[in-house]
PDB file of C-alpha atoms and ligand atoms in Angstrom:
ATOM      1  CA  MET A 209     -11.070 -91.414   1.950  1.00 85.00           C
ATOM      2  CA  THR A 210     -13.586 -89.272   3.854  1.00 90.00           C
ATOM      3  CA  CYS A 211     -16.673 -87.483   2.554  1.00 91.00           C
ATOM      4  CA  LYS A 212     -14.933 -84.109   2.896  1.00 92.00           C
ATOM      5  CA  GLU A 213     -11.912 -85.229   0.832  1.00 92.00           C
ATOM      6  CA  THR A 214     -14.226 -86.768  -1.761  1.00 92.00           C
ATOM      7  CA  SER A 215     -16.407 -83.609  -2.115  1.00 90.00           C
ATOM      8  CA  GLN A 216     -13.284 -81.490  -2.784  1.00 91.00           C
ATOM      9  CA  LEU A 217     -12.327 -83.822  -5.679  1.00 91.00           C
ATOM     10  CA  LEU A 218     -15.812 -84.340  -7.145  1.00 89.00           C
ATOM     11  CA  SER A 219     -15.559 -81.599  -9.815  1.00 88.00           C
ATOM     12  CA  GLN A 220     -12.283 -83.061 -11.176  1.00 90.00           C
ATOM     13  CA  TYR A 221     -13.728 -86.599 -10.900  1.00 92.00           C
ATOM     14  CA  ILE A 222     -16.674 -85.670 -13.091  1.00 88.00           C
ATOM     15  CA  ASP A 223     -14.351 -83.953 -15.601  1.00 88.00           C
ATOM     16  CA  ASP A 224     -12.190 -87.130 -15.514  1.00 88.00           C
ATOM     17  CA  VAL A 225      -8.903 -85.343 -14.869  1.00 92.00           C
ATOM     18  CA  LEU A 226      -7.836 -87.193 -11.690  1.00 92.00           C
ATOM     19  CA  SER A 227      -4.822 -89.486 -11.559  1.00 93.00           C
ATOM     20  CA  VAL A 228      -5.727 -93.162 -11.627  1.00 94.00           C
ATOM     21  CA  PRO A 229      -4.855 -93.930  -7.963  1.00 94.00           C
ATOM     22  CA  VAL A 230      -6.940 -90.979  -6.724  1.00 94.00           C
ATOM     23  CA  ARG A 231      -9.806 -91.878  -9.026  1.00 94.00           C
ATOM     24  CA  ILE A 232      -9.770 -95.438  -7.649  1.00 94.00           C
ATOM     25  CA  SER A 233      -9.877 -94.096  -4.097  1.00 93.00           C
ATOM     26  CA  VAL A 234     -12.875 -91.853  -4.981  1.00 93.00           C
ATOM     27  CA  ASP A 235     -14.627 -94.840  -6.657  1.00 94.00           C
ATOM     28  CA  GLU A 236     -14.081 -96.934  -3.536  1.00 94.00           C
ATOM     29  CA  HIS A 237     -15.657 -94.232  -1.342  1.00 94.00           C
ATOM     30  CA  LEU A 238     -18.607 -93.698  -3.712  1.00 93.00           C
ATOM     31  CA  ASP A 239     -19.318 -97.478  -3.535  1.00 94.00           C
ATOM     32  CA  ILE A 240     -19.912 -97.255   0.178  1.00 94.00           C
ATOM     33  CA  CYS A 241     -21.300 -93.641   0.540  1.00 93.00           C
ATOM     34  CA  PRO A 242     -24.796 -92.875  -0.804  1.00 93.00           C
ATOM     35  CA  VAL A 243     -24.485 -89.132   0.127  1.00 92.00           C
ATOM     36  CA  CYS A 244     -21.439 -88.621  -2.096  1.00 93.00           C
ATOM     37  CA  ARG A 245     -23.088 -90.731  -4.829  1.00 93.00           C
ATOM     38  CA  ALA A 246     -26.084 -88.323  -4.677  1.00 94.00           C
ATOM     39  CA  HIS A 247     -23.677 -85.329  -5.026  1.00 92.00           C
ATOM     40  CA  VAL A 248     -22.094 -86.895  -8.081  1.00 92.00           C
ATOM     41  CA  ALA A 249     -25.509 -87.482  -9.638  1.00 92.00           C
ATOM     42  CA  GLU A 250     -26.474 -83.855  -8.955  1.00 91.00           C
ATOM     43  CA  PHE A 251     -23.187 -82.554 -10.513  1.00 89.00           C
ATOM     44  CA  ARG A 252     -23.692 -84.659 -13.623  1.00 89.00           C
ATOM     45  CA  ARG A 253     -27.280 -83.425 -14.052  1.00 91.00           C
ATOM     46  CA  LEU A 254     -26.126 -79.748 -13.697  1.00 89.00           C
ATOM     47  CA  SER A 255     -23.352 -80.271 -16.138  1.00 85.00           C
ATOM     48  CA  ARG A 256     -25.683 -81.764 -18.701  1.00 87.00           C
ATOM     49  CA  SER A 257     -28.198 -78.922 -18.354  1.00 89.00           C
ATOM     50  CA  LEU A 258     -25.383 -76.314 -18.712  1.00 87.00           C
ATOM     51  CA  ARG A 259     -24.167 -78.000 -21.878  1.00 85.00           C
ATOM     52  CA  SER A 260     -27.720 -77.889 -23.262  1.00 86.00           C
ATOM     53  CA  LEU A 261     -27.825 -74.003 -22.935  1.00 85.00           C
ATOM     54  CA  SER A 262     -27.251 -72.113 -26.187  1.00 82.00           C
ATOM     55  CA  ARG A 263     -24.072 -69.955 -26.395  1.00 81.00           C
ATOM     56  CA  PRO A 264     -24.937 -66.235 -26.404  1.00 80.00           C
ATOM     57  CA  THR A 265     -23.832 -64.539 -29.627  1.00 83.00           C
ATOM     58  CA  ALA A 266     -22.400 -60.948 -29.842  1.00 83.00           C
ATOM     59  CA  PRO A 267     -24.410 -58.382 -31.802  1.00 83.00           C
ATOM     60  CA  ALA A 268     -23.421 -58.449 -35.462  1.00 84.00           C
ATOM     61  CA  ASP A 269     -22.443 -54.704 -35.521  1.00 87.00           C
ATOM     62  CA  LEU A 270     -20.418 -54.763 -32.260  1.00 89.00           C
ATOM     63  CA  ALA A 271     -17.027 -54.541 -33.964  1.00 89.00           C
ATOM     64  CA  SER A 272     -18.078 -51.789 -36.389  1.00 90.00           C
ATOM     65  CA  SER A 273     -19.736 -49.701 -33.640  1.00 91.00           C
ATOM     66  CA  ILE A 274     -16.516 -49.862 -31.531  1.00 92.00           C
ATOM     67  CA  ALA A 275     -14.480 -48.802 -34.573  1.00 92.00           C
ATOM     68  CA  ASP A 276     -16.876 -45.916 -35.252  1.00 92.00           C
ATOM     69  CA  ALA A 277     -16.630 -44.690 -31.625  1.00 93.00           C
ATOM     70  CA  LEU A 278     -12.817 -44.726 -31.870  1.00 93.00           C
ATOM     71  CA  VAL A 279     -12.892 -42.708 -35.113  1.00 92.00           C
ATOM     72  CA  ILE A 280     -15.210 -40.095 -33.543  1.00 91.00           C
ATOM     73  CA  GLU A 281     -12.983 -39.799 -30.450  1.00 90.00           C
ATOM     74  CA  ALA A 282      -9.864 -39.366 -32.620  1.00 90.00           C
ATOM     75  CA  ALA A 283     -11.559 -36.648 -34.680  1.00 89.00           C
ATOM     76  CA  ALA A 284     -12.588 -34.822 -31.504  1.00 87.00           C
ATOM     77  CA  GLN A 285      -8.997 -34.937 -30.233  1.00 84.00           C
ATOM     78  CA  ARG A 286      -7.764 -33.405 -33.514  1.00 83.00           C
ATOM     79  CA  GLN A 287     -10.394 -30.628 -33.391  1.00 81.00           C
ATOM     80  CA  PHE A 288      -9.751 -29.693 -29.714  1.00 77.00           C
ATOM     81  CA  PRO A 289      -6.138 -30.576 -29.135  1.00 71.00           C
ATOM     82  CA  GLU A 290      -4.641 -30.482 -25.620  1.00 71.00           C
ATOM     83  CA  PRO A 291      -4.144 -26.731 -24.793  1.00 71.00           C
ATOM     84  CA  ALA A 292      -0.577 -25.428 -24.905  1.00 75.00           C
ATOM     85  CA  PHE A 293       1.245 -24.675 -21.658  1.00 80.00           C
ATOM     86  CA  ARG A 294       0.836 -20.931 -22.176  1.00 81.00           C
ATOM     87  CA  GLU A 295      -2.926 -21.295 -22.670  1.00 81.00           C
ATOM     88  CA  ARG A 296      -3.232 -23.444 -19.578  1.00 81.00           C
ATOM     89  CA  ILE A 297      -1.377 -20.808 -17.543  1.00 81.00           C
ATOM     90  CA  ALA A 298      -3.657 -18.099 -18.926  1.00 81.00           C
ATOM     91  CA  THR A 299      -6.739 -20.126 -18.047  1.00 80.00           C
ATOM     92  CA  TRP A 300      -5.357 -20.645 -14.561  1.00 78.00           C
ATOM     93  CA  LEU A 301      -4.475 -16.976 -14.048  1.00 76.00           C
ATOM     94  CA  GLN A 302      -7.687 -15.491 -15.390  1.00 75.00           C
ATOM     95  CA  PRO A 303      -9.948 -16.114 -12.383  1.00 72.00           C
ATOM     96  CA  ARG A 304      -7.155 -15.013 -10.034  1.00 71.00           C
ATOM     97  CA  LEU A 305      -6.307 -11.816 -11.895  1.00 73.00           C
ATOM     98  CA  MET A 306      -9.857 -10.699 -12.393  1.00 72.00           C
ATOM     99  CA  PRO A 307     -10.612  -9.556  -8.810  1.00 70.00           C
ATOM    100  CA  TYR A 308      -7.436  -7.417  -8.829  1.00 73.00           C
ATOM    101  CA  SER A 309      -8.236  -5.784 -12.127  1.00 74.00           C
ATOM    102  CA  VAL A 310     -11.771  -5.096 -10.959  1.00 75.00           C
ATOM    103  CA  SER A 311     -10.545  -3.477  -7.734  1.00 77.00           C
ATOM    104  CA  SER A 312      -7.898  -1.458  -9.589  1.00 80.00           C
ATOM    105  CA  PHE A 313     -10.507  -0.178 -11.942  1.00 81.00           C
ATOM    106  CA  ALA A 314     -12.733   0.667  -8.974  1.00 80.00           C
ATOM    107  CA  SER A 315      -9.841   2.630  -7.416  1.00 84.00           C
ATOM    108  CA  VAL A 316      -9.372   4.659 -10.575  1.00 84.00           C
ATOM    109  CA  ILE A 317     -13.077   5.458 -10.701  1.00 85.00           C
ATOM    110  CA  LEU A 318     -13.026   6.408  -7.015  1.00 85.00           C
ATOM    111  CA  PHE A 319     -10.028   8.716  -7.538  1.00 84.00           C
ATOM    112  CA  VAL A 320     -11.595  10.422 -10.546  1.00 85.00           C
ATOM    113  CA  SER A 321     -14.917  10.919  -8.780  1.00 85.00           C
ATOM    114  CA  MET A 322     -13.239  12.256  -5.618  1.00 83.00           C
ATOM    115  CA  PHE A 323     -11.120  14.629  -7.681  1.00 81.00           C
ATOM    116  CA  ALA A 324     -14.251  15.809  -9.465  1.00 82.00           C
ATOM    117  CA  ALA A 325     -16.035  16.267  -6.132  1.00 82.00           C
ATOM    118  CA  PHE A 326     -13.157  18.300  -4.655  1.00 82.00           C
ATOM    119  CA  ARG A 327     -12.535  20.344  -7.783  1.00 81.00           C
ATOM    120  CA  PRO A 328     -14.470  23.419  -6.538  1.00 81.00           C
ATOM    121  CA  HIS A 329     -12.365  23.354  -3.361  1.00 81.00           C
ATOM    122  CA  PHE A 330      -9.153  23.097  -5.364  1.00 82.00           C
ATOM    123  CA  VAL A 331     -10.236  26.013  -7.527  1.00 83.00           C
ATOM    124  CA  ALA A 332     -11.050  28.078  -4.427  1.00 83.00           C
ATOM    125  CA  LEU A 333      -7.658  27.218  -2.898  1.00 85.00           C
ATOM    126  CA  GLN A 334      -5.903  28.178  -6.088  1.00 83.00           C
ATOM    127  CA  ASP A 335      -7.735  31.516  -6.213  1.00 80.00           C
ATOM    128  CA  ALA A 336      -6.785  32.168  -2.607  1.00 81.00           C
ATOM    129  CA  ALA A 337      -3.153  31.369  -3.375  1.00 81.00           C
ATOM    130  CA  ILE A 338      -3.155  33.736  -6.375  1.00 78.00           C
ATOM    131  CA  GLN A 339      -4.704  36.527  -4.299  1.00 72.00           C
ATOM    132  CA  SER A 340      -2.248  35.937  -1.499  1.00 71.00           C
ATOM    133  CA  SER A 341       0.758  36.037  -3.822  1.00 68.00           C
ATOM    134  CA  THR A 342      -0.581  39.213  -5.491  1.00 62.00           C
ATOM    135  CA  LEU A 343      -0.896  40.824  -2.071  1.00 59.00           C
ATOM    136  CA  GLN A 344       2.629  39.773  -1.146  1.00 60.00           C
ATOM    137  CA  ALA A 345       3.995  41.234  -4.380  1.00 54.00           C
ATOM    138  CA  PHE A 346       2.169  44.463  -3.672  1.00 51.00           C
ATOM    139  CA  ARG A 347       3.333  44.719  -0.077  1.00 55.00           C
ATOM    140  CA  ALA A 348       6.914  43.647  -0.458  1.00 51.00           C
ATOM    141  CA  SER A 349       9.794  44.308  -2.760  1.00 49.00           C
ATOM    142  CA  PRO A 350      10.857  41.658  -5.249  1.00 53.00           C
ATOM    143  CA  HIS A 351      13.578  40.631  -2.780  1.00 53.00           C
ATOM    144  CA  TYR A 352      11.158  40.034   0.055  1.00 55.00           C
ATOM    145  CA  ASP A 353      12.056  36.930   2.024  1.00 60.00           C
ATOM    146  CA  LEU A 354      10.470  36.018   5.353  1.00 63.00           C
ATOM    147  CA  ASN A 355      13.567  34.135   6.446  1.00 66.00           C
ATOM    148  CA  GLN A 356      15.931  37.086   5.997  1.00 67.00           C
ATOM    149  CA  PRO A 357      16.215  40.196   8.209  1.00 71.00           C
ATOM    150  CA  VAL A 358      14.525  43.210   6.632  1.00 72.00           C
ATOM    151  CA  LYS A 359      17.097  45.230   4.704  1.00 76.00           C
ATOM    152  CA  ARG A 360      16.923  49.029   4.829  1.00 78.00           C
ATOM    153  CA  GLU A 361      16.842  49.393   1.043  1.00 79.00           C
ATOM    154  CA  ASP A 362      14.055  46.845   0.696  1.00 78.00           C
ATOM    155  CA  PHE A 363      12.010  48.379   3.478  1.00 79.00           C
ATOM    156  CA  SER A 364      12.329  51.826   1.892  1.00 79.00           C
ATOM    157  CA  ALA A 365      11.425  50.492  -1.537  1.00 80.00           C
ATOM    158  CA  ALA A 366       8.393  48.701  -0.100  1.00 79.00           C
ATOM    159  CA  ARG A 367       7.143  51.992   1.393  1.00 80.00           C
ATOM    160  CA  ALA A 368       7.691  53.878  -1.882  1.00 78.00           C
ATOM    161  CA  PRO A 369       4.105  55.241  -2.174  1.00 77.00           C
ATOM    162  CA  PHE A 370       4.287  56.856   1.301  1.00 79.00           C
ATOM    163  CA  ALA A 371       8.010  57.436   1.829  1.00 79.00           C
ATOM    164  CA  ALA A 372       8.001  60.941   0.323  1.00 80.00           C
ATOM    165  CA  GLN A 373       5.728  62.214   3.134  1.00 80.00           C
ATOM    166  CA  SER A 374       6.748  59.749   5.855  1.00 84.00           C
ATOM    167  CA  PRO A 375      10.426  58.858   6.384  1.00 87.00           C
ATOM    168  CA  SER A 376      11.186  55.136   6.422  1.00 86.00           C
ATOM    169  CA  LEU A 377      12.468  53.897   9.765  1.00 85.00           C
ATOM    170  CA  ASP A 378      15.900  52.274   9.561  1.00 85.00           C
ATOM    171  CA  PRO A 379      15.171  48.690  10.641  1.00 82.00           C
ATOM    172  CA  GLY A 380      18.702  48.414  12.042  1.00 82.00           C
ATOM    173  CA  GLY A 381      18.653  51.823  13.797  1.00 84.00           C
ATOM    174  CA  ALA A 382      18.482  52.570  17.517  1.00 83.00           C
ATOM    175  CA  LEU A 383      14.915  53.890  17.323  1.00 84.00           C
ATOM    176  CA  ALA A 384      13.698  50.664  15.741  1.00 83.00           C
ATOM    177  CA  ALA A 385      15.587  48.779  18.458  1.00 82.00           C
ATOM    178  CA  LEU A 386      13.864  50.915  21.119  1.00 81.00           C
ATOM    179  CA  THR A 387      10.380  50.133  19.815  1.00 75.00           C
ATOM    180  CA  GLY A 388      11.395  46.487  19.689  1.00 72.00           C
ATOM    181  CA  SER A 389      12.524  46.636  23.330  1.00 72.00           C
ATOM    182  CA  TYR A 390       8.984  47.576  24.426  1.00 67.00           C
ATOM    183  CA  ALA A 391       7.997  44.066  23.467  1.00 62.00           C
ATOM    184  CA  HIS A 392      10.595  42.639  25.861  1.00 58.00           C
ATOM    185  CA  PRO A 393      10.305  44.196  29.328  1.00 55.00           C
ATOM    186  CA  HIS A 394      13.806  44.390  30.732  1.00 52.00           C
ATOM    187  CA  GLY A 395      14.417  42.826  34.078  1.00 47.00           C
ATOM    188  CA  ASP A 396      12.404  44.019  37.059  1.00 43.00           C
ATOM    189  CA  VAL A 397      11.140  47.174  35.395  1.00 51.00           C
ATOM    190  CA  TYR A 398       7.514  46.516  34.662  1.00 52.00           C
ATOM    191  CA  GLN A 399       6.374  48.429  31.638  1.00 61.00           C
ATOM    192  CA  GLU A 400       2.975  50.081  31.950  1.00 71.00           C
ATOM    193  CA  ALA A 401       0.894  51.032  28.958  1.00 78.00           C
ATOM    194  CA  ASP A 402       1.887  54.595  28.042  1.00 82.00           C
ATOM    195  CA  ASP A 403       1.936  56.910  25.070  1.00 85.00           C
ATOM    196  CA  MET A 404       3.364  60.233  23.883  1.00 88.00           C
ATOM    197  CA  VAL A 405       3.211  62.532  20.866  1.00 89.00           C
ATOM    198  CA  VAL A 406       6.410  64.336  19.839  1.00 89.00           C
ATOM    199  CA  VAL A 407       7.612  66.374  16.851  1.00 90.00           C
ATOM    200  CA  ALA A 408      11.014  65.683  15.325  1.00 89.00           C
ATOM    201  CA  ASP A 409      13.106  67.073  12.478  1.00 91.00           C
ATOM    202  CA  VAL A 410      14.442  64.429  10.054  1.00 90.00           C
ATOM    203  CA  PHE A 411      17.563  65.267   8.058  1.00 91.00           C
ATOM    204  CA  SER A 412      18.959  64.062   4.745  1.00 89.00           C
ATOM    205  CA  ASN A 413      21.304  61.485   6.284  1.00 89.00           C
ATOM    206  CA  GLY A 414      18.398  59.897   8.205  1.00 88.00           C
ATOM    207  CA  SER A 415      19.287  61.335  11.620  1.00 90.00           C
ATOM    208  CA  ALA A 416      16.547  63.134  13.581  1.00 90.00           C
ATOM    209  CA  ALA A 417      16.293  65.580  16.468  1.00 89.00           C
ATOM    210  CA  LEU A 418      13.463  66.130  18.913  1.00 88.00           C
ATOM    211  CA  ALA A 419      11.783  69.481  18.210  1.00 88.00           C
ATOM    212  CA  ASP A 420       8.782  69.534  20.466  1.00 89.00           C
ATOM    213  CA  VAL A 421       6.781  67.411  22.870  1.00 89.00           C
ATOM    214  CA  VAL A 422       3.043  67.621  22.141  1.00 86.00           C
ATOM    215  CA  GLN A 423       1.970  65.100  24.745  1.00 87.00           C
ATOM    216  CA  ALA A 424       4.427  63.884  27.355  1.00 87.00           C
ATOM    217  CA  PRO A 425       4.312  60.296  28.555  1.00 87.00           C
ATOM    218  CA  ARG A 426       3.342  59.517  32.168  1.00 86.00           C
ATOM    219  CA  ASP A 427       6.687  57.825  32.611  1.00 84.00           C
ATOM    220  CA  ARG A 428       9.405  60.372  31.762  1.00 85.00           C
ATOM    221  CA  ARG A 429      11.879  57.616  31.052  1.00 85.00           C
ATOM    222  CA  MET A 430       9.993  56.839  27.846  1.00 84.00           C
ATOM    223  CA  LEU A 431      10.835  60.274  26.449  1.00 87.00           C
ATOM    224  CA  ALA A 432      14.433  60.068  27.684  1.00 89.00           C
ATOM    225  CA  ASP A 433      14.910  56.686  25.999  1.00 87.00           C
ATOM    226  CA  PHE A 434      13.492  58.150  22.808  1.00 88.00           C
ATOM    227  CA  GLU A 435      16.026  61.025  22.794  1.00 88.00           C
ATOM    228  CA  VAL A 436      18.914  58.682  23.545  1.00 89.00           C
ATOM    229  CA  ALA A 437      17.916  56.493  20.619  1.00 88.00           C
ATOM    230  CA  LEU A 438      17.749  59.487  18.276  1.00 88.00           C
ATOM    231  CA  ARG A 439      21.286  60.540  19.281  1.00 87.00           C
ATOM    232  CA  GLN A 440      22.656  57.025  19.094  1.00 86.00           C
ATOM    233  CA  SER A 441      22.249  56.416  15.350  1.00 85.00           C
ATOM    234  CA  ALA A 442      20.320  57.535  12.284  1.00 86.00           C
ATOM    235  CA  ALA A 443      16.701  56.654  12.976  1.00 86.00           C
ATOM    236  CA  PHE A 444      15.686  56.734   9.311  1.00 89.00           C
ATOM    237  CA  VAL A 445      17.057  55.680   5.941  1.00 88.00           C
ATOM    238  CA  PRO A 446      18.771  58.437   3.904  1.00 89.00           C
ATOM    239  CA  ALA A 447      16.403  60.931   2.261  1.00 87.00           C
ATOM    240  CA  SER A 448      17.487  59.938  -1.267  1.00 86.00           C
ATOM    241  CA  TRP A 449      16.246  56.378  -0.737  1.00 85.00           C
ATOM    242  CA  ASP A 450      12.816  57.633   0.271  1.00 85.00           C
ATOM    243  CA  ARG A 451      12.897  60.394  -2.423  1.00 85.00           C
ATOM    244  CA  ARG A 452      11.772  62.729   0.365  1.00 87.00           C
ATOM    245  CA  PRO A 453      12.870  66.344   1.054  1.00 86.00           C
ATOM    246  CA  ASP A 454      16.288  66.726   2.691  1.00 86.00           C
ATOM    247  CA  THR A 455      14.748  68.105   5.842  1.00 89.00           C
ATOM    248  CA  MET A 456      11.247  67.506   7.047  1.00 88.00           C
ATOM    249  CA  ARG A 457       9.342  67.734  10.273  1.00 87.00           C
ATOM    250  CA  VAL A 458       7.396  64.707  11.391  1.00 86.00           C
ATOM    251  CA  VAL A 459       5.009  63.983  14.221  1.00 86.00           C
ATOM    252  CA  PHE A 460       5.581  60.808  16.244  1.00 83.00           C
ATOM    253  CA  THR A 461       2.891  59.070  18.146  1.00 84.00           C
ATOM    254  CA  VAL A 462       4.515  56.422  20.297  1.00 81.00           C
ATOM    255  CA  GLN A 463       2.250  54.001  22.092  1.00 80.00           C
ATOM    256  CA  LYS A 464       3.153  51.304  24.524  1.00 77.00           C
ATOM    257  CA  VAL A 465       0.344  48.804  24.874  1.00 73.00           C
ATOM    258  CA  ASP A 466       0.365  46.396  27.771  1.00 68.00           C
ATOM    259  CA  VAL A 467      -0.505  42.998  26.373  1.00 65.00           C
ATOM    260  CA  ARG A 468      -0.397  40.394  29.112  1.00 62.00           C
ATOM    261  CA  ASP A 469       0.456  36.851  28.147  1.00 61.00           C
ATOM    262  CA  ARG A 470      -2.702  35.538  29.720  1.00 55.00           C
ATOM    263  CA  SER A 471      -4.769  37.726  27.408  1.00 47.00           C
ATOM    264  CA  PHE A 472      -3.933  35.451  24.491  1.00 49.00           C
TER     265      PHE A 472
HETATM  266 ZN1   ZN B 265     -19.178 -89.906   1.230  1.00 83.45          ZN
END
């Protein structure tokens, strides 16, 4: 047996747990090896000194203090039990919902303050709308509609305050069409600015006849067109609609104004 093999078995040798043949082999080596004999002596000395140490004793109140700690922990668990699933969800949602609720609230405040700031403007707009609608009601008949062609009856009714002295032009008549044609120069004939003043007799059925020319137009065709239009159809609405006299003499001032497109 070598020193290395002997040193690995020394602890068991000292405790006397080796089998007899192995113990004999170790004894044989120890007889011839002073180094291993010194190791054995050292082990035995250590072992003796360890045995002479007193066994540490546990504190007397160790068991009771552990029991007390367990009781306290159990009581704490009963007082603050594990939160229910719903409560845990609420706790989880709270910090996530809060920024949204804060911003929503801020939006409401912003809206209210903006509305308050613009209130004078809204009031002014409303006043303007009321005035505008009052004006419309005054100017037009109850059946007034921008999207519909002007009807003769409506036009006459709208002119009620003045119709007794001034016959209402028939919006569908030839004279109205003639004045409308001034706005649309026909073909190559360039229309110069021109004007004339004529006197006409207006009859109960709305037809009219030229009575006198106070101021002739520079372009004679203007006067000729006027006469043709008067012959073509009734220039005015019937006298009964206007509540005007059956026959009356009126003075026409017809003006053509040259408004070039580029003037706009
Ligand atoms: Zn040895």
